[in-house]
Structures are given as structure tokens and as C-alpha cells.
Coordinates of C-alpha atoms in Angstrom, one line a residue:
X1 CA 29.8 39.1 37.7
X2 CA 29.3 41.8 35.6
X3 CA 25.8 43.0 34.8
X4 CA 24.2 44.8 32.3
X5 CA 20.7 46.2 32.3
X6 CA 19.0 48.1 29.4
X7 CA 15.8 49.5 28.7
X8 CA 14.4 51.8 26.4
X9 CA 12.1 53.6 28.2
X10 CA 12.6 54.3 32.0
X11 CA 11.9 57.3 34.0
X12 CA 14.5 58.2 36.7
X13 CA 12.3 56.3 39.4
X14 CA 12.3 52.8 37.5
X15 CA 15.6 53.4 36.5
X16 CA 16.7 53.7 40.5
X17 CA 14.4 50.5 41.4
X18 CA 15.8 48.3 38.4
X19 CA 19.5 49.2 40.3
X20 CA 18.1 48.7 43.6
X21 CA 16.2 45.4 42.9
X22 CA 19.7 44.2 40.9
X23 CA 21.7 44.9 43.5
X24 CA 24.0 47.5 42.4
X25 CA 26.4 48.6 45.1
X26 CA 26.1 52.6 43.4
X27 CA 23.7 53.9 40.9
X28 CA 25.5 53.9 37.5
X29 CA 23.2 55.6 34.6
X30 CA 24.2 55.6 31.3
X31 CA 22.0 57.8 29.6
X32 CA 21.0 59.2 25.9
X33 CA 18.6 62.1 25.5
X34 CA 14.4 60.9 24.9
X35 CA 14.6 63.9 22.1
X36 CA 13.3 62.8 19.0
X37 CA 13.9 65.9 16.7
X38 CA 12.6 64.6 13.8
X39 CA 9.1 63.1 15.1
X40 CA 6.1 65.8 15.6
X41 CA 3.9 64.6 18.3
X42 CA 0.3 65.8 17.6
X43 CA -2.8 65.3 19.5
X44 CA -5.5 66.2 17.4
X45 CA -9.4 66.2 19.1
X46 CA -11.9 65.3 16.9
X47 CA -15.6 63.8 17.4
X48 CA -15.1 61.3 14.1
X49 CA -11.4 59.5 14.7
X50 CA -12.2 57.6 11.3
X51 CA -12.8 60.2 9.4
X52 CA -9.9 61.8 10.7
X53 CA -8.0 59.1 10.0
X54 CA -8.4 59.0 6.8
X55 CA -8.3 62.7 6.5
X56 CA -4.5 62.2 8.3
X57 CA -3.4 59.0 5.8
X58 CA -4.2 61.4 2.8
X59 CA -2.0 64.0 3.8
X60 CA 1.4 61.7 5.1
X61 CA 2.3 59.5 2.7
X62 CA 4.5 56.3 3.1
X63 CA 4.0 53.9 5.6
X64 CA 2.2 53.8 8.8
X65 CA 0.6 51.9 12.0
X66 CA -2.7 52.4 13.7
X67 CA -2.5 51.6 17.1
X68 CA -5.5 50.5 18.8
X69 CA -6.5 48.6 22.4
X70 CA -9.5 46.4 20.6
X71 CA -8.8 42.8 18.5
X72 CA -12.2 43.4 16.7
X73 CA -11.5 47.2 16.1
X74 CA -7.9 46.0 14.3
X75 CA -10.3 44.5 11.4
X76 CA -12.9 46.8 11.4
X77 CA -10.3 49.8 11.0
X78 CA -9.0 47.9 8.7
X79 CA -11.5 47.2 6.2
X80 CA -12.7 51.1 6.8
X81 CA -9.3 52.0 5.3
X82 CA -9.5 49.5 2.2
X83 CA -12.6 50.5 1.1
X84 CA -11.1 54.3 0.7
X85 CA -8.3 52.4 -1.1
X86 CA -5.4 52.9 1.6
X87 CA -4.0 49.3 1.5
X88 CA -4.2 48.3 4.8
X89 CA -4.3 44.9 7.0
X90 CA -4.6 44.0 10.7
X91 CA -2.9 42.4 13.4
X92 CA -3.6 41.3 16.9
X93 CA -2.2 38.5 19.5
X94 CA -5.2 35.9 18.1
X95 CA -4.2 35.7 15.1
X96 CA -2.3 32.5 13.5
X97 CA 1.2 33.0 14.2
X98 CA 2.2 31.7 10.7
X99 CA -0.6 34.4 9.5
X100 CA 1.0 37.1 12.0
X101 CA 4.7 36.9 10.2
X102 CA 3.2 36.7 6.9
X103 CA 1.4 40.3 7.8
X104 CA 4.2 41.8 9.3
X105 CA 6.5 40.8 6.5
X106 CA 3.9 42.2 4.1
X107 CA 4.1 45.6 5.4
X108 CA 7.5 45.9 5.9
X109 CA 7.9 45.1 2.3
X110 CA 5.5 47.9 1.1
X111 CA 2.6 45.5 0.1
X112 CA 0.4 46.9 2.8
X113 CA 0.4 51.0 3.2
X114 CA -1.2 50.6 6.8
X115 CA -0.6 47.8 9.7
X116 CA -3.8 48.0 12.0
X117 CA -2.9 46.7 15.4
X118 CA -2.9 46.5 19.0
X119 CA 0.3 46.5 21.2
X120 CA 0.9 42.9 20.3
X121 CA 2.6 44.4 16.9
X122 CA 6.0 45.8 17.9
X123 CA 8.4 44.0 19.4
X124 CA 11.3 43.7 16.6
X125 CA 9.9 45.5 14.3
X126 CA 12.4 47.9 12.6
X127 CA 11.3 49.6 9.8
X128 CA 13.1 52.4 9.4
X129 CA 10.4 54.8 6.6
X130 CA 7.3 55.1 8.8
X131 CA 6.1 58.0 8.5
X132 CA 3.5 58.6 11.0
X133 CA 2.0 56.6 14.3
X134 CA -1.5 57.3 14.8
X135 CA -3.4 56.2 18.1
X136 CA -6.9 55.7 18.2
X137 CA -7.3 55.1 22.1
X138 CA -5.4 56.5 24.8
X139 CA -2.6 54.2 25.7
X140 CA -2.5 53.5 29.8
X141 CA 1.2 55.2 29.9
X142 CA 3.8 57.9 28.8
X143 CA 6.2 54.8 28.5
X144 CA 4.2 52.8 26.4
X145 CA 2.8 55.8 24.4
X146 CA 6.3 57.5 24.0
X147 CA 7.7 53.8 23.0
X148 CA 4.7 53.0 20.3
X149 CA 5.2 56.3 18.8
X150 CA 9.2 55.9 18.8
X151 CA 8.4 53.7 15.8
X152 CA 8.3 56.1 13.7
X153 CA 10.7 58.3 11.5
X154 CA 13.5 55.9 12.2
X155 CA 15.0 57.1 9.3
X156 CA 15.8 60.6 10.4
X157 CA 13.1 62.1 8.2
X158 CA 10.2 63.8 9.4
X159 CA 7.1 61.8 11.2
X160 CA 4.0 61.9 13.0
X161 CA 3.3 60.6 16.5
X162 CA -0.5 62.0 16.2
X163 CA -2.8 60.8 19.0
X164 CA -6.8 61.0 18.4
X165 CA -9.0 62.2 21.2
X166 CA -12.6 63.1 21.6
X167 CA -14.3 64.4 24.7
X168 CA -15.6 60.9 26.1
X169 CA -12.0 59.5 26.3
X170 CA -11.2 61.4 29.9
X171 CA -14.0 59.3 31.1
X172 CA -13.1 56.3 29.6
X173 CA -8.9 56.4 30.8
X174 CA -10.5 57.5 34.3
X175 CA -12.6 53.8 34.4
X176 CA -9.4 52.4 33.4
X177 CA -7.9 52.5 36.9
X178 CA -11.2 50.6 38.6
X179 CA -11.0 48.2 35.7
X180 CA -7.6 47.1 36.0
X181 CA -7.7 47.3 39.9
X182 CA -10.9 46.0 41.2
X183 CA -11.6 46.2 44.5
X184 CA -10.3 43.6 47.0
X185 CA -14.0 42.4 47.7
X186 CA -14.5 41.8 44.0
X187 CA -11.2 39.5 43.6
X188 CA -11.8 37.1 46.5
X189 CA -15.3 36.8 45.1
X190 CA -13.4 35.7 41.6
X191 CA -11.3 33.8 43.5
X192 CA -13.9 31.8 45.1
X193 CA -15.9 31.4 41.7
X194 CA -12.9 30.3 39.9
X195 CA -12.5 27.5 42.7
X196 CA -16.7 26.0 42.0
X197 CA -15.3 26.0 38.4
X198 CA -13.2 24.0 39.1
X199 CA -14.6 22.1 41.1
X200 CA -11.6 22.5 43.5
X201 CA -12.2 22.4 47.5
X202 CA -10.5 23.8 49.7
X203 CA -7.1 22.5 50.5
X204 CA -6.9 20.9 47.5
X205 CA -5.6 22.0 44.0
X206 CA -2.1 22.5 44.1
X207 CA -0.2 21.8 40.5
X208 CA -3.0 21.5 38.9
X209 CA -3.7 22.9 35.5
X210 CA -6.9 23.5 33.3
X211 CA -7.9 24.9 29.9
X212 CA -9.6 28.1 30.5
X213 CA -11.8 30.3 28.6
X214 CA -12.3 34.1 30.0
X215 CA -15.6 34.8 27.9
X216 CA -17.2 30.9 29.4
X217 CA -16.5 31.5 32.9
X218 CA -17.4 34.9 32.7
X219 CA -20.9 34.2 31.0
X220 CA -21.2 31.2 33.8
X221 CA -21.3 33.5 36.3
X222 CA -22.5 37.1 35.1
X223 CA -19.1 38.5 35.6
X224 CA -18.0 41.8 33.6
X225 CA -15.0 40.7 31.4
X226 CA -12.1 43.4 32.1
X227 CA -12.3 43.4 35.9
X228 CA -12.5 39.7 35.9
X229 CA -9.0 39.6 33.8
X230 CA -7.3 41.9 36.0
X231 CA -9.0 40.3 39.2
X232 CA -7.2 36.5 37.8
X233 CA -3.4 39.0 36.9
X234 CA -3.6 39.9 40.4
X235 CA -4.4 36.7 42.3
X236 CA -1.0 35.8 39.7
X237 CA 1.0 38.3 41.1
X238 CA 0.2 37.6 44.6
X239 CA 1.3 33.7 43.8
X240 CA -2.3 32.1 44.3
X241 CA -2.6 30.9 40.5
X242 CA -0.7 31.7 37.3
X243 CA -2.5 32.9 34.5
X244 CA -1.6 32.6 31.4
X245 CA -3.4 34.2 28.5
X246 CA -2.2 32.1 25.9
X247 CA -0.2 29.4 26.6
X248 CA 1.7 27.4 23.8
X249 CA 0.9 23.9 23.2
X250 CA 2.9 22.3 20.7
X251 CA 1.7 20.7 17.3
X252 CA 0.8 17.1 17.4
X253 CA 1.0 14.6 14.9
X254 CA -0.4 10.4 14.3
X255 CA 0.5 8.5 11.1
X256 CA -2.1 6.4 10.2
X257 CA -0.8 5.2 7.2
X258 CA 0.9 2.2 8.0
X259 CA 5.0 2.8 7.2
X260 CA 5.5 0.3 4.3
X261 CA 2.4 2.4 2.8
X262 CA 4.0 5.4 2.7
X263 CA 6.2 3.7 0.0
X264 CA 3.6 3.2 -2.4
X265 CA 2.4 6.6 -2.1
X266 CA 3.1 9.0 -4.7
X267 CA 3.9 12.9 -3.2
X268 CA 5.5 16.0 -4.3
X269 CA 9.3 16.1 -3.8
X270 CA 8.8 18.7 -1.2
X271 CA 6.0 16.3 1.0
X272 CA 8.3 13.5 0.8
X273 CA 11.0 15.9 2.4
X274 CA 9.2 16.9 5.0
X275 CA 7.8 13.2 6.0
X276 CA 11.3 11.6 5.9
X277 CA 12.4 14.4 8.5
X278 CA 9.4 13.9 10.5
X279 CA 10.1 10.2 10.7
X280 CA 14.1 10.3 11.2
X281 CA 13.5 13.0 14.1
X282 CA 10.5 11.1 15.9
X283 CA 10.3 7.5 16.6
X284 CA 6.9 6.1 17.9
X285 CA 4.8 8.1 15.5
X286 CA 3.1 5.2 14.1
X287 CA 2.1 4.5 18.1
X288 CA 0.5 7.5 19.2
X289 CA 0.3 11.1 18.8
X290 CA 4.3 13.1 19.0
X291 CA 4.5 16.4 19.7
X292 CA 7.2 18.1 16.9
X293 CA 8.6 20.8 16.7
X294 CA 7.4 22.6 13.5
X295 CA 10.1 25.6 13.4
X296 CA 12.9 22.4 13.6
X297 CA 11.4 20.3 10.6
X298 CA 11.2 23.7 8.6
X299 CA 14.9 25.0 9.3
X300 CA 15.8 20.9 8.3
X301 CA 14.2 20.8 5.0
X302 CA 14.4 24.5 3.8
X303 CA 10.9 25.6 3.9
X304 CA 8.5 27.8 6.1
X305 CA 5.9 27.3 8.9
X306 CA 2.9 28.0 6.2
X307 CA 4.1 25.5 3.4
X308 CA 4.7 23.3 6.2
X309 CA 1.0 23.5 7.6
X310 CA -0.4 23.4 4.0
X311 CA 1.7 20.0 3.7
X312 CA 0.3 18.3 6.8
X313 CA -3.3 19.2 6.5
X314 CA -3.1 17.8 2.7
X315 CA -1.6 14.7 4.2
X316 CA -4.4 15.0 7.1
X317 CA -6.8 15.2 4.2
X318 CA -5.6 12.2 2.2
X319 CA -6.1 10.1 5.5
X320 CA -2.3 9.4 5.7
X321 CA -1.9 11.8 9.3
X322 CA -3.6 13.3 11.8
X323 CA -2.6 16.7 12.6
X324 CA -3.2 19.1 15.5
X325 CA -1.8 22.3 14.9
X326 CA 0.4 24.2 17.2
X327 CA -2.0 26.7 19.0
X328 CA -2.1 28.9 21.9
X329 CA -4.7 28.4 24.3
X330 CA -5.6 29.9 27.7
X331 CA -4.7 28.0 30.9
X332 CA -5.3 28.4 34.4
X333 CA -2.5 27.0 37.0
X334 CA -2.7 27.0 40.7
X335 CA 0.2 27.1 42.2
X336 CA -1.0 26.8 45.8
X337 CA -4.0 24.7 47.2
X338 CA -6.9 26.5 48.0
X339 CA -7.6 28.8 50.8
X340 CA -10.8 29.9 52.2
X341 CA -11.3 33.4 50.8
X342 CA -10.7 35.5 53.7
X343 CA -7.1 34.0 54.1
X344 CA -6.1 35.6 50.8
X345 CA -3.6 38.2 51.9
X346 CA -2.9 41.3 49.7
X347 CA 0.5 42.4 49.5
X348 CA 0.6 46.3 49.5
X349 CA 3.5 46.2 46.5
X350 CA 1.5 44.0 44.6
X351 CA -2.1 45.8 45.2
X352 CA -2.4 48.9 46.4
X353 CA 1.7 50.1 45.4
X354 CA 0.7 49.1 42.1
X355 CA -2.8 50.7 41.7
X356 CA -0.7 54.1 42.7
X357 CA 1.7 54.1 40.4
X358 CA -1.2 53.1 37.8
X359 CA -2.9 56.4 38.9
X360 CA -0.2 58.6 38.4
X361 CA 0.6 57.2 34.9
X362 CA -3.0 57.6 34.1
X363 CA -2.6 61.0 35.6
X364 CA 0.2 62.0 33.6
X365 CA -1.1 60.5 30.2
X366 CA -4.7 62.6 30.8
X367 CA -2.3 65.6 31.3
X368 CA -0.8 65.3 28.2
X369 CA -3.6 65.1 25.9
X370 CA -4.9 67.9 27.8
X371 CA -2.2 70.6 28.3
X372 CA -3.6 73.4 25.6
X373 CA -0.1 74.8 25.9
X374 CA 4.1 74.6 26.3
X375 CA 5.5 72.0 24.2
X376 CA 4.7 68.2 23.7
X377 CA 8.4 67.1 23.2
X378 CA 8.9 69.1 26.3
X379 CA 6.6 67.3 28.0
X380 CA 7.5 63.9 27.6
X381 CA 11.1 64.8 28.4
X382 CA 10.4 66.3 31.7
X383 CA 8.8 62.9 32.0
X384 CA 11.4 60.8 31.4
X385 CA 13.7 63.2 33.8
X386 CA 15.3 65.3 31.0
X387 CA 14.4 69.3 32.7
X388 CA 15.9 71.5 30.3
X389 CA 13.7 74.4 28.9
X390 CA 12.7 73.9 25.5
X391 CA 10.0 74.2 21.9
X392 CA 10.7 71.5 19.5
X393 CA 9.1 73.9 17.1
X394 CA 7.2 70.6 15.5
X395 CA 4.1 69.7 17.8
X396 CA 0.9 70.5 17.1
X397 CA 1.0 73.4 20.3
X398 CA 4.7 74.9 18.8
X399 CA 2.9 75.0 15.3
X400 CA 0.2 76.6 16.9
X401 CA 2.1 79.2 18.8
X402 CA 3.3 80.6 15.7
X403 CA 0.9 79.8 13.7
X404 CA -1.2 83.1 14.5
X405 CA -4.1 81.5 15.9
X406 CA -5.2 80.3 12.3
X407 CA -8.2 78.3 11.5
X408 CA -7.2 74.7 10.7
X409 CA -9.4 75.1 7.4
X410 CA -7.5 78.4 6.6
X411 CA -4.1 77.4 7.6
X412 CA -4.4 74.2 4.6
X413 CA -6.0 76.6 2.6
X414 CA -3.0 79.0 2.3
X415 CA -0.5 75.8 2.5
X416 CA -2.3 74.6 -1.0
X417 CA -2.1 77.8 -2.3
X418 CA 1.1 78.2 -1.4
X419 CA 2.6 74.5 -2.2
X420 CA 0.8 74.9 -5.6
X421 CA 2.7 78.5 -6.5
X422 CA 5.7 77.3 -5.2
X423 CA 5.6 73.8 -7.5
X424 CA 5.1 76.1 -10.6
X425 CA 7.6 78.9 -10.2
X426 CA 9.9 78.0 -7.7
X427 CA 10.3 81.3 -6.5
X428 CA 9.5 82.1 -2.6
X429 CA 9.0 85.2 -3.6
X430 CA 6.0 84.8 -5.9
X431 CA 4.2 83.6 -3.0
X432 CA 3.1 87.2 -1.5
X433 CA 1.2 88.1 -4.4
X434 CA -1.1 85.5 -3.3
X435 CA -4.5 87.1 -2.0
X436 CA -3.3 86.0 1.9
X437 CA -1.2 89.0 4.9
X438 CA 2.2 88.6 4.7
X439 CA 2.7 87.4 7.9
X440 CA 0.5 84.1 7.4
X441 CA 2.0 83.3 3.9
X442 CA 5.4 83.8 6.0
X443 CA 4.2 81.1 9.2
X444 CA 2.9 78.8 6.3
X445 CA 6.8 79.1 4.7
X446 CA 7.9 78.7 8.0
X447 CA 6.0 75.3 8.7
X448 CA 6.9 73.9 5.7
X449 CA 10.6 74.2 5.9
X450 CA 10.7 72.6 9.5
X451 CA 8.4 70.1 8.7
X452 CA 11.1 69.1 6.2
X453 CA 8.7 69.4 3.2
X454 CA 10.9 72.8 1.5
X455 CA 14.1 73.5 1.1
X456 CA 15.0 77.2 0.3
X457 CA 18.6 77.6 -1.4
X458 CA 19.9 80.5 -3.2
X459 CA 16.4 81.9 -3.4
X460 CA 15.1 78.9 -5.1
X461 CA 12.1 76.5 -3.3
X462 CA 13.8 72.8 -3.3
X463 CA 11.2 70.2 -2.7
X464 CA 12.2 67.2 -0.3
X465 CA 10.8 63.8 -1.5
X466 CA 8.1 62.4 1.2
X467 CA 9.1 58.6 0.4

């Protein structure tokens, strides 16, 4: 049988395991180039990243997403940006998955300026007009970085991929590596707490399934949160439980109203819709509660998941149902019975393999941010296994290479000046008799025709429209 694999962002080394773990009898690579010519990838250090977000939102116009690694931070970036009137509103896993779709379609339809999120907000998203892709924390990769920024300029026109660093964030990615990969002492001490929460003895415990809250058992036992979490992925990947984060339980739903009441009941054409589906899909209703299927009963009667929950919960509220709402809710598995703690065997590729390769991508993310010179396109193509020599001419260190070593305060002083000549008389020309030497007025001229802000034809300044 033919097979097919794809993936959007692979270096050379995944690419070769995905073939070797597939079983392809020769390595076969169908390749296209990671260059992104019209995305400028910035990292900008600052000790204030909200005031240099704002000071970025006010200078690229159209759309754009703040990435962040924080659920509370999504709202509190948020509401930062409203109150300087940028139009903005968050999104994170936790949120109401009717709320979530309502958001996303929001800012794909312009309503909202600014998306706040973590990396929950992505997948299938394809707006083509974003203009810039701001980080405010380090992501743990190059592949996840180089993919979050990728949304950007999907247009062709010119973007920004700018990520914000300040001087405690090296210390902060470092930490990362002992918080995602505690040590092995730590997880068979999780391991045997997680079995007195349970109330599990050894031996015992195999299929069996529980609710579980992170912050509770945490709390319970004085545990830091974030080594705990990756302590419980880890016992998952080496097969002694599975933990799942947020696992989907299904809406459920009781009618209490008897069924020849319903016909003396006066609703809405749309409620009575939406009950005689319920009742022709689900038999036993009257009985007991029925998981349904809430995307189904929409798709039948024409509606959508939010309409639909309004509908039950004013039903709920006229005591004719009882509705639980579909929800996603931690749980906790195990999938073998348990073993006394110094039986748990660590499997090198699932332990110490993995914290390597974590290392090195932390490694080559701190480098990055870092390097003071070269090229940051450059960079993440050598990455990805692309080696030619080149200087996109667009990152913040190209820009700086030929910018003459300006000032950032002088450099937007002569790019006002200049923009504001330019706007009245159209003329390049008229621009050296500004009070600025040649050869800056020249880089400034320079910047603005590859950022894609100027056209120059037949000696007359064309201006490119941002939106």
C-alpha cells in the first residue's frame, strides 16, 4: 500500500526517523524551501513587553496574534490592549468550545484587530492578511516557533514574525528542561502519590478511570504544578497510566416533562425543532439521562452549537429538561495495575532520548534569540537543513547591517520625516534637503522599499496600501 506522509515542519533528522519508523524501504523526500521572503523575523529585547507591544500594534496595521504560553496571561494581555483601544480578544484550550469558534470566527472576520492566545489557537486557521506574529514568551522549539510565526503574511505581503525578549527569559527557557523532565526520583514519588489518591494498592488498578484535577492533587500533597504535569506525561508515555488533559464527555440530557405535556406547551418554532429531533433521534429519554450528540441535532435542524445551548438551558430553566453540557474534563486512566515504585522501568527513548533532544531544541531556540549577527531567515533555514549562504535583507540583524548602526529613536525619527516629505511631494528627491547625511536618508529609502511600504517608479514615490 502506498503511503503518504506530510508535515510542515521537519528537520532532516525527523524527516529520516518519520521514514524509518514507517517503514520505507529508501528515503524519498519531497521537499519545498522553509524561505518565507515576505515575512521579517524580528527579535526585539525590551525590559517592558507590553509596552512594546503596544508600541509594535501602532506601527503594523491589520491583523494580528499574540502568542503566549499562560491561560490567565491571554485575558490579561487582552484587556491591556482594549483599554488602548486595539480591539482585541483572547483564546485558550479552557475556554467553551462554542465560545472558542465564536472568537476565532470573530477575528477572522475583522471584528477583533488582535487574537490573544496560547498554542491552542492554530490549527486550521487560514487567514491569509496577518500582518505580524508577536511572541511574548519563548516558544520551547525552532519547529513550533518557525510554524506559529508561518501564520503570518499568507498573502504574499509583507509581515512580522517579531519575538519579545528580556534578560530574565535565558533563565527562564533554561528551567524549562528540569520542568518538563523531572528527575526520575521525583516521578516514582508522583507515581506513588497518585496511587494513595487513589486509593489504589498495589496490584490492583488496571482499567480503571477517575476524574482528575491537577491543581487538587497538587495542593493535597505540596507538589509544584509543572513538574507534576510532566512527571504524569511521562509515566503516559512509558504505558503506566494515560493522561489525558481534557477528555470529552458528551452532553447529557433528561426530560422531565412528561411527553403528552410537551403538547400543551407553547415554544418558538425553532425549540420545537430542536425537541422533535431530540426525541426522533433518542428513545428512552423520558427514562433516564441520553447522551446526544449536540453537533448532529444542529446539522439536522439548521442551527448552531450556541443557539442550541441557549435552547436547552431555557427549556432546563422552564423545568421541562435537564441538561448537562458537553464539557471537557481531566481524567486519569491506568492502563496497568500497580507496581511497587522501584519496578517502574524507564525506557532510555522515552526518558533520557527525549530530555536530549529537548536540550538541543532549547539550545537552538536560546541561540537564536541571541545570535547579535548573520541573518535570522538564515538561521532557521540551516535549521531545517536548507545550507545555502544567504541575507534575507528583512530581519531585524539585515536591517541593522545596513542600517549604519543608527539609534532605534533616530532611525523612526528620519523614517517620519522622510514618510511625511515623501506623502506631500512625491518626489525621492525632495528628501535630501531634509536636515539628515545622505547616506542615512538613503538606508531609510532603502528599508522602506523592501519592507514593501514604497514603491519608486519613473522617479515618482508610489505608496503600497498596508491593508
Amino acid at each position: 500500500m502506498p503511503v503518504l506522509a506530510l508535515t510542515a515542519t521537519a528537520t532532516s533528522r525527523v524527516a529520516d526517523d518519520i521514514q524509518d519508523k514507517l517503514g520505507f524501504p529508501e528515503k524519498n523526500v519531497i521537499r519545498m524551501s522553509f524561505y518565507r521572503e515576505n515575512l521579517s523575523y524580528v527579535v526585539r529585547t525590551t525590559e517592558n513587553k507590553l509596552q512594546e507591544l503596544k508600541h509594535i500594534l501602532n506601527n503594523v496595521p491589520g491583523s494580528a496574534i499574540v502568542y503566549v504560553r499562560n491561560r490567565r496571561e491571554t485575558k490579561v494581555i487582552a484587556d491591556f490592549l482594549n483599554s488602548h483601544d486595539i480591539p482585541s480578544v483572547f483564546y485558550h484550550a479552557g475556554i467553551d468550545p462554542i465560545l472558542k469558534d465564536e472568537r476565532q470566527r470573530a477575528w477572522t472576520e475583522d471584528r477583533y484587530r488582535v487574537v490573544v492566545a496560547t498554542n491552542a489557537f492554530g490549527m486550521g486557521i487560514d487567514k491569509p492578511d496577518v500582518r505580524a506574529v508577536i511572541h511574548m514568551d519563548i516558544p520551547n522549539s525552532v519547529e513550533a516557533y518557525f510554524q506559529e510565526a508561518g501564520r503570518g503574511g499568507r498573502d504574499g505581503k509583507r509581515s512580522y514574525a517579531v519575538l519579545l525578549f528580556s534578560p530574565g527569559d535565558k533563565r527562564i527557557i533554561s528551567k524549562r528542561i528540569s520542568d518538563n523532565f523531572p528527575k526520575e526520583d521525583f516521578i516514582r514519588n508522583i507515581y506513588e502519590k497518585l496511587g494513595f489518591y487513589h486509593e489504589m494498592a498495589v496490584g490492583d488498578g488496571r482499567g480503571c478511570s477517575y476524574s482528575f484535577s491537577l491543581g487538587e492533587f497538587c495542593r493535597h500533597f505540596s507538589l509544584p504544578v509543572i513538574p507534576t504535569d510532566s512527571a504524569l506525561r511521562i509515566l503516559t508515555r512509558m504505558g503506566y497510566i494515560e493522561y489525558s488533559e481534557e477528555a470529552d464527555f458528551s452532553a447529557k440530557l433528561l426530560f422531565t416533562a412528561r411527553r403528552d405535556e410537551l403538547y400543551l406547551l407553547r415554544q418558538d418554532t425553532l425549540t420545537e425543532q430542536i425537541m422533535n429531533v431530540i426525541l426522533r433521534l433518542y428513545g428512552g429519554i423520558f427514562a433516564d439521562y441520553t447522551f446526544i450528540d449536540e453537533q448532529l441535532i444542529c446539522s439536522r435542524v439548521g442551527t448552531d452549537r450556541r443557539t442550541l445551548y441557549t435552547v436547552l438551558t431555557n427549556l432546563q430553566n422552564q423545568g421541562i429538561v435537564r441538561y448537562v453540557p458537553e464539557r471537557k474534563t481531566p481524567l486519569i486512566t491506568w492502563t496497568r495495575q500497580r507496581v511497587d515504585t522501584d519496578k517502574l522501568r524507564f525506557d532510555p527513548e522515552v526518558y533520557r532520548l527525549r530530555k536530549e533532544e529537548f536540550k538541543e531544541r532549547i539550545g537552538a531556540m536560546t541561540e537564536y534569540i541571541t545570535r547579535a549577527t548573520g541573518c535570522r531567515s538564515a538561521m532557521l533555514l540551516k535549521y531545517f537543513g536548507e545550507t545555502q549562504e544567504m541575507h534575507c535583507m528583512h530581519c531585524d540583524l539585515c536591517q541593522e547591517k545596513v542600517s549604519g548602526h543608527m539609534t532605534r529613536g533616530e532611525k523612526e525619527t528620519i523614517t517620519n520625516a522622510v514618510t511625511e516629505l515623501l506623502k506631500e511631494d512625491g518626489d525621492p528627491r525632495e528628501v535630501y534637503s531634509l536636515p539628515y547625511p545622505k547616506k542615512k536618508i538613503d538606508i531609510i529609502l532603502h528599508s522602506l522599499v523592501n519592507e514593501g511600504m514604497i514603491k519608486i517608479e519613473n522617479g515618482t514615490v508610489i505608496y503600497n496600501n498596508p491593508d
